[in-house]
Coordinates of C-alpha atoms in Angstrom, one line a residue:
M1 CA 80.1 56.3 56.1
G2 CA 83.4 54.6 55.3
I3 CA 85.3 57.1 57.5
I4 CA 83.0 56.5 60.4
R5 CA 83.4 52.7 60.1
A6 CA 87.2 53.2 59.9
I7 CA 87.3 55.3 63.0
W8 CA 85.0 52.9 64.9
F9 CA 87.3 50.0 63.9
R10 CA 90.4 51.9 65.1
M11 CA 88.7 52.7 68.4
R12 CA 87.9 49.0 68.8
A13 CA 91.5 48.1 68.0
L14 CA 92.6 50.3 70.8
F15 CA 90.1 49.5 73.5
D16 CA 88.4 46.2 72.5
R17 CA 91.5 44.2 71.5
R18 CA 90.4 41.0 73.1
A19 CA 87.1 40.9 71.3
L20 CA 88.8 41.5 68.0
D21 CA 91.3 38.8 68.7
S22 CA 88.4 36.4 69.6
E23 CA 86.7 37.2 66.3
L24 CA 90.0 36.7 64.4
D25 CA 90.4 33.3 66.0
L26 CA 86.9 32.3 65.1
E27 CA 87.5 33.4 61.4
M28 CA 90.8 31.5 61.2
R29 CA 89.3 28.4 62.7
D30 CA 86.3 28.5 60.4
H31 CA 88.6 29.0 57.4
I32 CA 90.8 26.0 58.3
E33 CA 87.8 23.8 59.1
R34 CA 86.2 24.5 55.7
E35 CA 89.5 23.9 53.9
T36 CA 89.9 20.6 55.9
R37 CA 86.4 19.5 54.8
A38 CA 87.2 20.3 51.2
N39 CA 90.5 18.3 51.4
I40 CA 88.5 15.3 52.9
T41 CA 86.1 15.6 49.9
R42 CA 89.1 15.3 47.6
G43 CA 90.0 11.9 49.2
M44 CA 92.5 12.9 51.9
S45 CA 92.4 11.4 55.4
P46 CA 91.2 13.8 58.2
A47 CA 94.8 14.1 59.6
E48 CA 96.3 14.7 56.2
A49 CA 93.5 17.1 55.2
R50 CA 94.0 19.3 58.3
R51 CA 97.8 19.3 57.8
V52 CA 97.5 20.5 54.2
A53 CA 94.9 23.1 55.2
L54 CA 97.3 24.5 57.9
A55 CA 100.2 24.5 55.5
A56 CA 98.2 26.4 52.9
F57 CA 97.0 28.9 55.4
G58 CA 100.6 29.7 56.6
G59 CA 101.9 30.6 60.1
L60 CA 99.0 31.3 62.5
Q61 CA 100.9 33.7 64.8
Q62 CA 102.5 35.5 61.8
F63 CA 99.0 36.0 60.3
K64 CA 97.7 37.3 63.7
E65 CA 100.6 39.8 63.9
E66 CA 100.1 41.0 60.3
T67 CA 96.3 41.4 61.0
R68 CA 97.0 43.4 64.2
D69 CA 99.5 45.6 62.3
A70 CA 96.8 46.2 59.7
R71 CA 94.5 47.5 62.4
G72 CA 96.9 50.4 63.0
A73 CA 97.1 49.9 66.8
H74 CA 100.4 47.9 66.9
W75 CA 102.1 51.0 68.4
F76 CA 99.6 50.8 71.3
D77 CA 100.4 47.2 72.0
A78 CA 104.1 47.9 71.9
L79 CA 103.7 50.8 74.3
R80 CA 101.6 48.7 76.6
Q81 CA 104.2 46.0 76.6
D82 CA 107.1 48.5 77.1
A83 CA 105.2 50.1 80.0
A84 CA 104.5 46.8 81.7
H85 CA 108.2 45.8 81.3
A86 CA 109.4 49.1 82.6
A87 CA 107.1 49.0 85.6
R88 CA 108.3 45.5 86.5
S89 CA 111.9 46.6 86.1
L90 CA 111.5 49.7 88.3
L91 CA 109.6 47.8 91.0
K92 CA 112.6 45.4 91.2
S93 CA 114.8 48.4 92.0
P94 CA 112.8 50.4 94.7
G95 CA 115.8 52.3 96.0
F96 CA 116.7 53.6 92.5
T97 CA 113.1 54.4 91.7
A98 CA 112.5 56.2 94.9
T99 CA 115.6 58.3 94.5
V100 CA 114.7 59.4 91.0
V101 CA 111.1 60.2 91.9
I102 CA 112.1 62.2 95.0
T103 CA 114.8 64.1 93.0
L104 CA 112.3 64.9 90.2
A105 CA 109.6 65.9 92.7
L106 CA 111.9 68.4 94.4
G107 CA 113.2 69.9 91.2
V108 CA 109.8 70.1 89.4
G109 CA 107.9 70.9 92.6
A110 CA 110.2 73.9 93.4
N111 CA 109.5 75.3 89.9
A112 CA 105.8 74.6 90.2
A113 CA 105.6 76.3 93.6
V114 CA 107.3 79.4 92.1
Y115 CA 105.1 79.3 89.0
S116 CA 102.0 79.0 91.1
V117 CA 102.9 82.3 92.8
L118 CA 104.2 84.2 89.8
Q119 CA 101.3 83.2 87.5
R120 CA 98.7 84.3 90.1
I121 CA 100.5 87.6 90.7
Y122 CA 101.8 88.6 87.2
L123 CA 100.3 86.4 84.6
R124 CA 96.6 85.7 85.3
E125 CA 93.9 88.1 84.7
P126 CA 91.2 88.2 87.5
A127 CA 88.8 85.3 86.9
G128 CA 85.4 85.8 85.5
I129 CA 86.0 89.1 83.7
A130 CA 85.1 89.5 80.0
K131 CA 87.5 90.9 77.3
G132 CA 90.3 91.6 79.8
S133 CA 92.3 93.3 77.0
E134 CA 89.9 96.2 77.1
L135 CA 90.1 96.7 80.9
R136 CA 92.6 99.1 82.4
R137 CA 93.5 100.1 86.0
V138 CA 93.7 103.9 86.3
Y139 CA 96.6 105.7 88.1
E140 CA 97.6 109.2 88.8
R141 CA 101.2 109.9 87.8
L142 CA 103.2 112.4 89.9
P143 CA 106.4 113.7 88.4
A144 CA 109.5 113.7 90.7
K145 CA 109.4 117.5 91.2
A146 CA 105.8 117.7 92.2
N147 CA 105.3 119.1 95.7
M148 CA 102.7 116.6 96.6
N149 CA 105.1 113.8 95.6
G150 CA 108.0 114.6 97.9
S151 CA 109.8 111.3 97.2
G152 CA 112.3 112.7 94.8
H153 CA 111.3 110.2 92.0
E154 CA 108.3 109.5 89.8
M155 CA 105.3 108.1 91.6
F156 CA 102.1 106.4 90.6
V157 CA 99.1 106.7 92.9
E158 CA 96.2 104.2 92.6
W159 CA 93.9 105.9 95.1
F160 CA 91.2 108.3 94.1
D161 CA 88.5 110.3 96.0
Y162 CA 84.9 110.0 95.0
P163 CA 84.4 113.6 93.6
E164 CA 87.3 113.1 91.1
F165 CA 85.8 109.8 90.1
S166 CA 82.4 111.3 89.6
A167 CA 83.9 114.1 87.4
L168 CA 85.8 111.6 85.3
H169 CA 82.8 109.3 85.0
D170 CA 80.6 112.1 83.7
E171 CA 83.2 113.4 81.2
L172 CA 84.2 110.0 79.9
R173 CA 80.6 108.9 79.2
G174 CA 80.6 107.5 75.7
H175 CA 84.4 107.1 75.6
A176 CA 85.0 104.6 78.4
E177 CA 83.2 102.8 81.2
L178 CA 84.5 103.7 84.6
A179 CA 84.0 102.1 88.0
I180 CA 85.6 102.2 91.5
Y181 CA 85.9 99.9 94.4
K182 CA 87.2 100.0 97.9
P183 CA 89.6 97.1 98.7
T184 CA 88.5 94.2 100.9
D185 CA 88.2 94.2 104.7
S186 CA 87.5 91.4 107.1
V187 CA 83.9 91.2 108.5
A188 CA 81.6 88.7 110.2
V189 CA 78.5 87.8 108.2
K190 CA 75.6 86.6 110.3
E191 CA 72.3 84.9 109.6
G192 CA 70.5 83.8 112.7
D193 CA 72.9 81.8 114.9
N194 CA 75.3 81.2 112.0
V195 CA 78.4 83.4 111.6
W196 CA 80.9 83.2 108.7
P197 CA 84.1 85.2 108.4
A198 CA 84.2 87.0 105.0
R199 CA 85.8 89.9 103.2
E200 CA 83.7 92.8 102.1
T201 CA 84.3 95.3 99.3
F202 CA 82.4 98.4 98.4
V203 CA 81.7 98.9 94.6
S204 CA 80.0 101.5 92.4
S205 CA 76.8 100.4 90.8
D206 CA 78.5 100.0 87.3
F207 CA 81.3 97.9 88.7
F208 CA 80.0 94.6 87.5
S209 CA 78.9 95.9 84.1
T210 CA 82.3 97.5 83.5
L211 CA 83.9 94.1 84.1
G212 CA 81.5 92.4 81.8
I213 CA 80.2 90.0 84.6
T214 CA 76.8 88.4 84.7
P215 CA 75.2 87.1 87.9
A216 CA 75.1 83.4 88.6
R217 CA 71.8 84.0 90.4
G218 CA 69.6 87.1 91.0
R219 CA 70.9 90.5 89.9
F220 CA 73.5 93.1 90.5
F221 CA 73.1 96.7 91.8
A222 CA 70.7 98.8 89.7
P223 CA 71.5 102.5 88.8
N224 CA 68.8 103.7 91.1
E225 CA 70.6 102.0 94.0
S226 CA 73.8 103.9 93.4
A227 CA 73.1 107.0 95.6
V228 CA 76.1 107.5 97.9
E229 CA 74.1 109.5 100.4
N230 CA 71.8 106.6 101.3
D231 CA 72.3 102.9 102.1
P232 CA 70.0 100.7 100.0
G233 CA 70.6 97.8 102.4
I234 CA 71.4 95.2 99.7
A235 CA 74.4 93.0 99.0
V236 CA 75.8 90.6 96.3
I237 CA 77.7 87.6 97.6
S238 CA 80.4 85.6 95.8
Y239 CA 79.8 82.1 94.4
A240 CA 82.3 80.7 96.9
L241 CA 80.4 82.3 99.9
W242 CA 77.1 81.1 98.5
D243 CA 78.6 77.5 98.4
R244 CA 80.4 77.7 101.7
A245 CA 77.7 79.5 103.8
F246 CA 74.4 78.6 102.0
A247 CA 75.2 75.3 100.3
K248 CA 74.1 76.8 97.0
D249 CA 70.5 77.2 98.2
P250 CA 68.5 78.7 95.3
S251 CA 66.4 80.6 97.8
V252 CA 69.3 82.7 99.0
I253 CA 68.0 85.6 97.0
G254 CA 66.0 87.8 99.3
R255 CA 67.5 86.4 102.5
T256 CA 68.9 88.9 105.0
V257 CA 72.4 88.8 106.5
Q258 CA 73.8 91.0 109.2
I259 CA 77.2 92.8 109.1
G260 CA 78.0 94.6 112.3
K261 CA 74.6 95.9 113.4
R262 CA 73.2 96.5 109.9
Q263 CA 71.0 94.2 107.8
F264 CA 71.5 93.5 104.1
A265 CA 69.2 91.7 101.7
I266 CA 71.0 89.4 99.3
V267 CA 70.0 90.4 95.7
G268 CA 72.5 88.4 93.7
V269 CA 75.4 85.9 93.5
S270 CA 78.5 86.6 91.4
P271 CA 79.6 84.0 88.9
G272 CA 81.8 81.1 89.9
G273 CA 85.5 82.0 90.1
F274 CA 85.1 85.7 90.4
T275 CA 86.5 87.0 93.7
G276 CA 87.2 90.7 92.8
L277 CA 90.2 92.3 91.1
D278 CA 92.9 91.9 93.8
L279 CA 94.8 89.0 95.2
S280 CA 92.7 89.1 98.4
R281 CA 89.3 87.5 97.6
A282 CA 86.2 89.6 97.9
E283 CA 83.2 87.5 99.2
I284 CA 80.5 90.1 99.7
F285 CA 79.9 93.2 97.6
L286 CA 78.1 96.2 99.0
P287 CA 77.1 99.5 97.2
L288 CA 79.0 102.7 98.0
G289 CA 76.0 104.0 100.0
A290 CA 76.7 101.3 102.6
I291 CA 80.0 102.9 103.5
V292 CA 79.8 103.9 107.2
E293 CA 79.2 107.7 107.5
R294 CA 82.5 109.5 108.1
K295 CA 83.9 112.9 107.5
D296 CA 87.3 114.3 106.7
F297 CA 89.1 116.8 108.9
R298 CA 87.2 119.7 107.2
G299 CA 83.9 118.1 108.2
N300 CA 82.9 117.0 104.6
P301 CA 81.3 113.6 104.1
W302 CA 83.5 111.1 102.3
Y303 CA 81.6 111.4 99.0
A304 CA 82.2 115.2 99.0
S305 CA 85.8 115.1 100.4
K306 CA 88.9 115.6 98.2
T307 CA 91.2 114.1 100.8
E308 CA 89.4 110.8 101.5
S309 CA 91.1 108.9 98.7
Y310 CA 90.6 105.2 99.2
F311 CA 89.1 104.0 96.0
R312 CA 90.7 102.1 93.1
M313 CA 89.5 102.9 89.6
V314 CA 89.0 100.5 86.7
A315 CA 88.0 101.4 83.1
R316 CA 86.9 99.6 80.0
V317 CA 88.1 101.2 76.9
P318 CA 86.9 100.1 73.4
A319 CA 89.5 98.0 71.6
G320 CA 92.0 98.7 74.4
D321 CA 92.6 102.3 73.2
D322 CA 93.1 104.4 76.3
R323 CA 94.1 107.6 74.6
Q324 CA 90.7 109.3 75.0
L325 CA 90.7 108.3 78.7
I326 CA 94.1 109.9 79.2
A327 CA 93.4 113.0 77.2
I328 CA 90.1 113.7 79.0
G329 CA 91.2 112.5 82.4
T330 CA 94.5 114.4 82.8
P331 CA 93.0 118.0 82.7
I332 CA 90.4 116.9 85.3
N333 CA 93.0 115.4 87.5
R334 CA 95.1 118.6 87.4
R335 CA 92.1 120.8 88.1
F336 CA 91.3 118.8 91.2
N337 CA 94.9 118.9 92.4
A338 CA 95.0 122.7 91.9
D339 CA 91.7 123.2 93.7
N340 CA 92.8 121.0 96.5
R341 CA 96.0 123.1 96.9
G342 CA 94.3 126.4 96.5
Q343 CA 96.4 127.1 93.3
A344 CA 95.7 128.5 89.9
L345 CA 95.7 126.0 87.2
E346 CA 97.7 128.2 84.9
G347 CA 101.5 128.3 85.1
T348 CA 104.0 125.6 86.0
K349 CA 103.1 124.8 89.6
P350 CA 104.5 121.4 90.2
D351 CA 101.3 120.2 91.8
T352 CA 99.5 120.7 88.5
L353 CA 101.9 118.6 86.4
S354 CA 100.2 115.3 87.3
S355 CA 98.6 113.2 84.7
I356 CA 96.2 110.2 84.3
V357 CA 97.8 106.9 83.1
T358 CA 96.6 103.4 82.8
G359 CA 98.0 100.0 83.5
S360 CA 97.2 96.3 83.1
I361 CA 94.1 94.9 84.8
I362 CA 96.6 92.5 86.5
A363 CA 97.3 94.6 89.6
A364 CA 100.9 93.6 90.2
L365 CA 102.0 94.8 86.8
G366 CA 101.0 98.3 87.7
P367 CA 101.2 101.3 85.3
V368 CA 104.7 100.4 84.0
D369 CA 105.7 97.5 81.7
S370 CA 108.5 96.1 84.0
P371 CA 108.0 96.8 87.7
K372 CA 110.9 96.1 90.0
E373 CA 108.9 93.4 91.7
Y374 CA 108.6 91.6 88.3
A375 CA 112.4 91.5 88.0
V376 CA 112.6 90.0 91.5
G377 CA 110.0 87.4 90.4
L378 CA 112.1 86.5 87.4
R379 CA 115.2 86.0 89.5
V380 CA 113.3 83.7 91.8
A381 CA 112.2 81.8 88.8
G382 CA 115.8 81.6 87.6
V383 CA 116.8 80.1 90.9
A384 CA 114.1 77.5 90.6
A385 CA 115.2 76.7 87.1
I386 CA 118.8 76.1 88.3
V387 CA 117.4 73.7 90.9
L388 CA 115.6 71.9 88.1
L389 CA 118.8 71.7 86.0
I390 CA 120.6 70.2 88.9
A391 CA 117.9 67.6 89.4
C392 CA 117.9 66.8 85.7
A393 CA 121.7 66.2 85.7
N394 CA 121.3 64.1 88.9
I395 CA 118.6 61.9 87.3
A396 CA 120.6 61.6 84.1
N397 CA 123.6 60.3 86.1
L398 CA 121.4 57.8 87.9
L399 CA 120.0 56.6 84.7
L400 CA 123.5 56.3 83.2
V401 CA 124.6 54.1 86.0
R402 CA 121.5 51.9 85.6
A403 CA 122.1 51.7 81.8
S404 CA 125.7 50.6 82.5
Q405 CA 124.4 47.8 84.7
R406 CA 122.0 46.7 82.1
R407 CA 124.5 46.7 79.2
H408 CA 124.8 42.8 79.1
E409 CA 120.9 42.5 79.0
V410 CA 120.7 45.1 76.2
A411 CA 123.4 43.2 74.2
I412 CA 121.5 39.9 74.5
R413 CA 118.2 41.5 73.4
L414 CA 120.0 43.1 70.4
A415 CA 121.5 39.7 69.5
L416 CA 118.1 38.1 69.6
G417 CA 116.8 40.5 67.0
V418 CA 115.2 43.3 69.0
S419 CA 115.6 46.6 67.0
R420 CA 117.5 49.5 68.6
A421 CA 114.4 51.7 67.9
R422 CA 112.3 49.3 70.1
L423 CA 114.9 49.5 72.8
T424 CA 115.0 53.3 72.6
A425 CA 111.3 53.4 73.0
Q426 CA 111.5 51.1 76.0
F427 CA 114.1 53.3 77.7
L428 CA 112.1 56.4 77.0
T429 CA 108.9 54.7 78.3
E430 CA 110.8 53.9 81.5
G431 CA 111.8 57.6 81.7
L432 CA 108.2 58.6 81.1
I433 CA 106.9 56.4 83.9
L434 CA 109.5 57.9 86.3
A435 CA 108.5 61.4 85.1
G436 CA 104.8 60.6 85.7
A437 CA 105.5 59.4 89.3
G438 CA 107.8 62.3 89.9
G439 CA 105.1 64.7 88.5
V440 CA 102.5 63.4 90.9
A441 CA 104.9 63.7 93.8
A442 CA 105.8 67.2 92.6
I443 CA 102.2 68.3 92.7
V444 CA 102.1 67.4 96.4
F445 CA 105.4 69.3 96.9
A446 CA 104.1 72.3 94.9
A447 CA 100.8 72.5 96.9
W448 CA 102.8 72.7 100.1
G449 CA 105.6 74.8 98.7
G450 CA 103.3 77.2 96.8
T451 CA 101.3 77.9 100.0
A452 CA 104.4 78.4 102.0
L453 CA 105.9 80.7 99.4
R454 CA 102.7 82.8 99.3
H455 CA 102.8 83.2 103.1
L456 CA 106.4 84.1 103.0
I457 CA 106.2 86.7 100.2
L458 CA 102.7 88.1 100.9
P459 CA 101.9 87.1 104.5
T460 CA 98.9 89.4 104.9
T461 CA 97.2 88.5 101.6
R462 CA 94.4 86.0 101.4
F463 CA 94.6 84.5 97.9
A464 CA 91.4 84.0 96.0
T465 CA 92.6 80.6 94.7
S466 CA 94.6 77.6 96.0
A467 CA 98.2 77.1 95.2
I468 CA 97.3 74.3 92.8
D469 CA 94.8 74.9 90.0
L470 CA 94.5 73.7 86.4
P471 CA 97.3 75.9 85.0
V472 CA 99.7 75.0 87.7
L473 CA 98.7 71.3 87.4
G474 CA 99.4 71.4 83.7
F475 CA 102.7 73.2 84.1
T476 CA 103.8 70.7 86.7
L477 CA 103.0 67.6 84.7
A478 CA 104.5 69.1 81.5
V479 CA 107.8 70.1 83.2
A480 CA 108.0 66.7 84.8
V481 CA 107.5 64.9 81.5
I482 CA 110.0 67.1 79.7
T483 CA 112.5 66.8 82.5
G484 CA 112.1 63.0 82.7
L485 CA 112.5 62.5 78.9
A486 CA 115.4 64.9 78.7
A487 CA 117.2 63.2 81.6
A488 CA 116.6 59.8 80.0
M489 CA 117.8 60.8 76.5
V490 CA 121.6 60.6 77.2
P491 CA 121.5 57.2 78.9
T492 CA 119.1 56.0 76.2
V493 CA 121.4 56.9 73.4
Q494 CA 124.4 55.4 75.1
G495 CA 122.5 52.4 76.4
T496 CA 121.3 51.3 72.9
S497 CA 124.6 52.0 71.1
V498 CA 126.5 49.1 72.7
D499 CA 128.9 46.9 70.8
I500 CA 127.1 43.5 70.9
V501 CA 130.3 41.3 70.6
K502 CA 132.3 43.2 73.2
S503 CA 129.4 43.5 75.6
L504 CA 128.7 39.7 75.5
K505 CA 132.3 38.9 76.2
P506 CA 132.8 38.2 80.0
G507 CA 134.8 40.9 81.8
T508 CA 134.6 43.5 79.0
R509 CA 133.7 47.1 79.9
G510 CA 132.2 48.0 76.5
A511 CA 131.6 51.7 76.2
G512 CA 132.6 52.5 79.8
R513 CA 134.9 55.3 78.9
A514 CA 132.2 57.3 77.1
R515 CA 129.8 56.8 79.9
S516 CA 132.5 57.8 82.4
R517 CA 133.1 61.0 80.5
T518 CA 129.4 61.8 80.3
R519 CA 129.0 61.2 84.0
S520 CA 132.0 63.4 84.8
T521 CA 130.5 66.2 82.6
L522 CA 127.2 65.9 84.4
L523 CA 128.8 65.9 87.8
A524 CA 130.8 69.0 86.9
A525 CA 127.7 70.8 85.8
Q526 CA 125.9 69.8 89.0
T527 CA 128.8 71.1 91.1
A528 CA 128.9 74.4 89.2
L529 CA 125.2 75.0 89.4
S530 CA 125.2 74.0 93.1
L531 CA 128.0 76.5 93.8
V532 CA 126.0 79.3 92.1
L533 CA 123.0 78.4 94.3
L534 CA 125.0 78.2 97.5
A535 CA 126.7 81.5 96.8
G536 CA 123.4 83.2 96.1
A537 CA 121.7 81.7 99.2
G538 CA 124.6 82.8 101.3
L539 CA 124.4 86.4 100.0
F540 CA 120.7 86.4 100.5
V541 CA 120.9 85.2 104.1
R542 CA 123.6 87.7 104.8
S543 CA 121.4 90.5 103.4
L544 CA 118.6 89.4 105.6
Q545 CA 120.8 89.5 108.6
R546 CA 122.0 93.0 107.8
I547 CA 118.4 94.2 107.3
H548 CA 117.3 92.6 110.5
S549 CA 120.2 94.2 112.5
A550 CA 119.9 97.6 110.8
P551 CA 118.9 100.4 113.3
V552 CA 115.3 101.5 112.6
G553 CA 115.3 104.3 115.3
Y554 CA 113.0 102.6 117.8
A555 CA 112.9 99.5 120.0
A556 CA 111.2 97.2 117.5
D557 CA 111.5 94.0 119.5
E558 CA 109.8 95.5 122.5
L559 CA 106.7 97.1 120.8
A560 CA 103.3 95.8 119.9
F561 CA 100.8 97.7 117.8
A562 CA 97.1 97.7 118.1
T563 CA 94.1 99.6 116.9
L564 CA 90.4 99.9 117.8
R565 CA 87.5 98.8 115.7
F566 CA 84.0 100.3 116.3
D567 CA 80.6 98.8 115.5
D568 CA 79.0 100.6 112.6
D569 CA 76.3 102.3 114.7
A570 CA 78.0 102.3 118.1
T571 CA 79.9 105.6 117.5
P572 CA 78.3 107.4 114.5
N573 CA 79.9 110.5 113.1
A574 CA 77.6 112.6 115.2
H575 CA 79.6 111.3 118.2
R576 CA 83.0 111.8 116.7
A577 CA 84.3 113.2 120.0
E578 CA 83.3 110.1 121.8
R579 CA 85.2 107.9 119.3
I580 CA 88.3 110.0 119.6
A581 CA 88.0 109.9 123.4
A582 CA 87.8 106.1 123.3
F583 CA 91.5 105.8 122.3
P584 CA 93.1 107.3 125.4
R585 CA 90.6 105.3 127.6
A586 CA 91.7 102.1 125.8
A587 CA 95.4 103.1 126.2
Q588 CA 94.8 103.5 130.0
R589 CA 93.3 100.0 130.2
V590 CA 96.1 98.5 128.2
A591 CA 98.7 100.2 130.4
T592 CA 97.4 98.2 133.4
A593 CA 98.0 94.8 131.7
P594 CA 100.8 92.7 133.1
G595 CA 104.2 93.2 131.3
V596 CA 103.2 96.5 129.7
V597 CA 105.7 99.3 130.5
G598 CA 104.1 102.1 128.6
V599 CA 101.5 103.0 126.0
A600 CA 101.4 105.8 123.5
L601 CA 99.0 106.9 120.7
A602 CA 99.9 107.6 117.1
Y603 CA 97.9 108.2 114.0
I604 CA 100.4 106.0 112.0
T605 CA 102.7 103.4 113.5
P606 CA 106.5 103.6 112.9
L607 CA 107.8 102.6 109.5
Q608 CA 104.3 102.7 108.0
G609 CA 104.8 106.1 106.2
G610 CA 103.0 109.3 106.9
I611 CA 100.5 111.8 105.6
W612 CA 101.6 113.9 102.7
T613 CA 101.2 117.6 103.3
S614 CA 102.6 120.9 101.9
V615 CA 104.4 123.8 103.6
W616 CA 103.9 127.1 101.8
K617 CA 106.0 130.2 102.5
P618 CA 106.2 133.3 100.3
D619 CA 110.0 133.5 100.1
I620 CA 110.6 129.8 99.5
D621 CA 110.7 128.2 96.0
S622 CA 107.5 126.3 95.1
E623 CA 109.6 123.2 94.4
M624 CA 110.5 122.6 98.1
P625 CA 110.0 119.0 99.1
A626 CA 106.6 118.1 100.7
P627 CA 107.0 116.6 104.2
Q628 CA 105.1 113.8 105.8
Y629 CA 103.5 114.2 109.2
N630 CA 102.2 112.0 112.0
A631 CA 100.1 112.9 115.0
V632 CA 101.4 111.3 118.3
S633 CA 100.8 111.6 122.0
P634 CA 103.5 113.0 124.3
E635 CA 104.6 109.5 125.5
F636 CA 105.3 108.4 121.9
F637 CA 109.1 109.0 122.0
S638 CA 109.7 107.5 125.4
V639 CA 107.6 104.4 124.7
T640 CA 109.1 103.8 121.2
G641 CA 112.6 104.5 122.5
V642 CA 113.2 107.2 119.9
R643 CA 115.9 109.7 121.0

């Protein structure tokens, strides 16, 4: 009970100071009045009795200060007074204050903008998942000499076909949970006259259970709804889409939405924050059976095709141990590759040297510990850190100049008995206020800069979260405070170490030489760091210019690329020939548009890769490189300018 009373008293000392001071005044007045009455009883006059009572009590203000110190909240009063004094002082110098705040905002904001991108890509697990340490992305590793590789170096493939997933799923039962999903695509979700743009993704029925996700409302897909041959006509929407399109209406379960020409009944809502496993947010989840009927070039439906590989695979392994998954999955993967190539599994055919490997659930980290892109991100972070160091040196210089101008004021306060510790606290409080203001401005800069950086680095990605969230907010404020205090430390030490006698003499310069040396050192550091940044920026711009002017083999500035999108039921697979014939008809219509010189058809646009294939010949070594091919119309070379 005593501890609770002590805590309550401390809280009142912090937040109810006026009431405690009023109670203290009443107690002091009551004590003095009682002592005065006692003195009058002893035969003193009223004036003499009060004088004696006051003398016996002691100094009123001293007693008040001692009582306040006993409350344990004197540090809060000192901080409040220092903050008020620092705020008044900074408001009297708006130019100085604005310069420091803007400099701090630019330095900290640049770092926060970079951090907002890097932490989303490389550091943060997908929101909403459970026990992320047990989740793994599954990849197929192709050695450099594999025919189906053809790149001349080791490759990791993240795409799987459904038959291989099905075989892996059955064999791994009891050792690991396995699920697949098809990355997001833009669609229009309709309900009546309302239309919302969204991104759909197709998932296996055990996708949500593998990730350890529970619905915010309704349910997820049941095992009996996982048949790939039939569309169950159901959907799960994200929490964000439920909020944006349905205003979190609890009756959303059972309502029907339209995508293309098909109807889907909403059966569940995913938990808040979960938007899929990739950077692009998924807003509506459909079962695999809802994939539009399509066949490969052999006429097999997608769920029986070994060439329609457009699924990403994720696994949950107990305690993060993926050895069983790799040991069981690799032989299955090799068998599928051998069957697909018409080879025998025995021997050392390069196509059967593939293996199953796993990687972090964070997609950008991939199956290797240090991807090349991660090194690029660290270099960008290094550049931002240099900018922050330059800003820190600049702020320290500005604070040094300000401390030099206040040297006479500091000397007077020291002469009047103010301790150097109290002056140090006041200078640091001033730096903290500047850091707070700079941090708030840095958040605005980081919100704009982070969004711009995302569009610059990944222009086609629709991020699931905004550039500023709680981790970025905390990082920004922490860096701002640390930077502000670090920059204020040097002028604080020098500003409070003045010689009182010399500083009070008119015309003396006090410790000017020491300050001058410190400022010169900081200026030299700024110059050196700025030269590093300028040299790096110049090389970067030069590299971009060389890349932009590099010959790519076709008239890039004169070409525009387009494709056709068909309604789900407008050209079903039974009318495959009609769908194929639609492309040349569309090309003829485009050719009549003003300004169009020529139109060509291609399966894959230039510089977008090709389709891996194998060329087999009895008298050629099996390790011959595998070529890529493209299918083009006769006008392709003349239209693209390829000679």
